[in-house]
C-alpha positions as semicolon CSV with decimal commas, in nm:
position;residue;x (nm);y (nm);z (nm)
1;M;11,301;12,785;12,345
2;G;11,036;12,531;12,249
3;Q;10,808;12,365;12,498
4;V;10,731;11,993;12,488
5;T;10,489;11,814;12,719
6;I;10,590;11,473;12,849
7;K;10,315;11,228;12,944
8;V;10,419;10,993;13,220
9;Y;10,265;10,647;13,204
10;K;10,289;10,321;13,394
11;N;10,384;10,008;13,201
12;T;10,111;9,751;13,268
13;N;10,233;9,491;13,018
14;E;10,311;9,181;13,225
15;K;10,490;9,028;12,923
16;L;10,773;9,275;12,983
17;P;10,880;9,180;13,338
18;K;11,179;9,419;13,352
19;C;10,952;9,711;13,263
20;Y;10,628;9,606;13,436
21;G;10,504;9,852;13,695
22;K;10,766;10,116;13,614
23;Y;10,690;10,468;13,496
24;Y;10,811;10,602;13,162
25;G;10,776;10,927;12,975
26;K;10,677;10,989;12,616
27;V;10,628;11,305;12,412
28;L;10,268;11,426;12,397
29;H;10,225;11,576;12,050
30;R;10,003;11,881;12,009
31;E;9,891;11,807;11,652
32;T;10,028;11,726;11,308
33;L;10,105;12,023;11,089
34;D;10,061;11,987;10,713
35;T;10,249;12,147;10,425
36;D;10,034;12,461;10,431
37;D;10,097;12,500;10,804
38;L;10,473;12,463;10,747
39;A;10,465;12,722;10,468
40;N;10,274;12,966;10,691
41;H;10,526;12,908;10,969
42;I;10,816;12,976;10,732
43;M;10,646;13,300;10,620
44;S;10,595;13,406;10,983
45;H;10,973;13,431;11,011
46;G;10,979;13,726;10,774
47;T;11,055;13,563;10,440
48;L;11,041;13,780;10,130
49;Y;10,855;13,509;9,942
50;T;10,478;13,484;9,921
51;D;10,286;13,178;10,030
52;D;10,250;13,047;9,674
53;V;10,628;13,050;9,625
54;V;10,696;12,885;9,964
55;L;10,427;12,621;9,899
56;G;10,552;12,565;9,545
57;V;10,910;12,503;9,656
58;T;10,795;12,281;9,944
59;R;10,572;12,070;9,719
60;K;10,843;12,041;9,452
61;L;11,084;11,924;9,724
62;M;10,832;11,660;9,837
63;H;10,780;11,527;9,483
64;C;11,151;11,524;9,401
65;I;11,237;11,339;9,723
66;A;10,973;11,074;9,644
67;E;11,104;11,042;9,288
68;L;11,465;11,001;9,401
69;L;11,373;10,750;9,672
70;T;11,185;10,533;9,423
71;E;11,494;10,541;9,198
72;G;11,700;10,389;9,480
73;Y;11,874;10,702;9,612
74;K;11,910;10,813;9,971
75;V;11,829;11,183;10,012
76;K;12,030;11,380;10,269
77;L;11,899;11,719;10,378
78;D;12,205;11,880;10,534
79;G;12,147;11,965;10,897
80;I;11,817;11,773;10,904
81;G;11,880;11,410;10,815
82;T;11,862;11,137;10,555
83;L;11,553;10,975;10,404
84;Y;11,580;10,630;10,247
85;L;11,369;10,330;10,155
86;A;11,375;10,009;10,357
87;A;11,214;9,674;10,283
88;T;11,054;9,423;10,519
89;S;11,059;9,066;10,400
90;T;10,979;8,714;10,500
91;G;11,246;8,449;10,471
92;S;11,274;8,176;10,213
93;D;11,454;7,847;10,259
94;T;11,676;7,893;9,955
95;Y;11,799;8,176;9,733
96;E;11,609;8,025;9,441
97;D;11,282;8,024;9,640
98;F;11,299;8,396;9,717
99;E;11,039;8,592;9,516
100;I;11,000;8,967;9,546
101;S;10,621;8,949;9,503
102;K;10,594;8,682;9,772
103;N;10,870;8,765;10,020
104;I;10,879;9,147;10,021
105;T;10,595;9,244;10,253
106;R;10,652;9,618;10,286
107;I;10,852;9,905;10,142
108;G;10,865;10,210;10,366
109;V;11,049;10,537;10,411
110;K;11,297;10,559;10,697
111;F;11,461;10,869;10,841
112;T;11,788;10,914;11,026
113;A;11,843;11,252;11,191
114;D;12,164;11,439;11,109
115;Q;12,400;11,400;11,404
116;S;12,679;11,630;11,280
117;N;12,805;11,901;11,514
118;D;12,626;12,181;11,328
119;S;12,287;12,005;11,316
120;L;11,992;12,138;11,515
121;Y;11,854;11,784;11,536
122;T;12,107;11,615;11,763
123;A;11,987;11,490;12,099
124;R;12,212;11,749;12,266
125;M;12,065;12,039;12,068
126;M;11,706;11,919;12,113
127;R;11,760;11,894;12,488
128;K;11,925;12,237;12,498
129;N;11,649;12,407;12,297
130;T;11,348;12,234;12,450
131;N;11,178;12,303;12,780
132;L;11,013;11,983;12,903
133;T;10,692;11,995;13,105
134;T;10,462;11,735;13,249
135;K;10,113;11,766;13,392
136;I;10,052;11,696;13,761
137;G;9,685;11,733;13,840
138;N;9,584;12,074;13,704
139;S;9,933;12,225;13,721
140;K;10,242;12,193;13,506
141;V;10,598;12,140;13,624
142;S;10,891;12,236;13,400
143;F;11,218;12,055;13,351
144;G;11,520;12,137;13,139
145;E;11,744;12,433;13,086
146;Q;11,602;12,782;13,107
147;E;11,761;13,073;12,926
148;G;11,999;13,248;13,160
149;S;11,992;12,963;13,410
150;G;12,369;12,956;13,422
151;S;12,377;12,582;13,377
152;G;12,673;12,608;13,143
153;G;12,515;12,369;12,890
154;N;12,482;12,075;13,130
155;E;12,168;11,876;13,080
156;T;11,913;11,900;13,359
157;P;11,769;11,556;13,424
158;G;11,398;11,526;13,353
159;G;11,164;11,307;13,550
160;G;11,054;11,311;13,907
161;A;10,705;11,434;13,827
162;I;10,444;11,170;13,763
163;E;10,105;11,232;13,610
164;E;9,839;11,145;13,863
165;E;9,677;10,813;13,797
166;P;9,299;10,811;13,747
């Protein structure tokens, strides 16, 4: 079971009156792992392939996905999700006034997680396979399902613990 730390913060944005003064949680990321780190992780699971083969396949996958996206395809990785391009644009008053060079302001890659029943990336599976913790002072408090807890797959509500304010 993975462990994810939740940072609890107070919304101090007065422009959001419904949210102002309330406490919310967000995931505190450890670090960003690069392609080499991913390849090393894959190899740590006992693969028969050497690091150069794992890195080669991973890099080829990256280049092919980019190529297919720029050709207008969506790319679905079964059990993971779908990558696709999306455009941000400004409006024009008429169809004739619309110019790609003027009105398209950004092209970016979007991702939608696979939500099929066999996916490991559904909210239900992430909650089931993740132990949530938050820091309170110098100690940590855990939330979520523990192996052998007998919860029968019911989600344990997170929250309740608030990081001490400075």
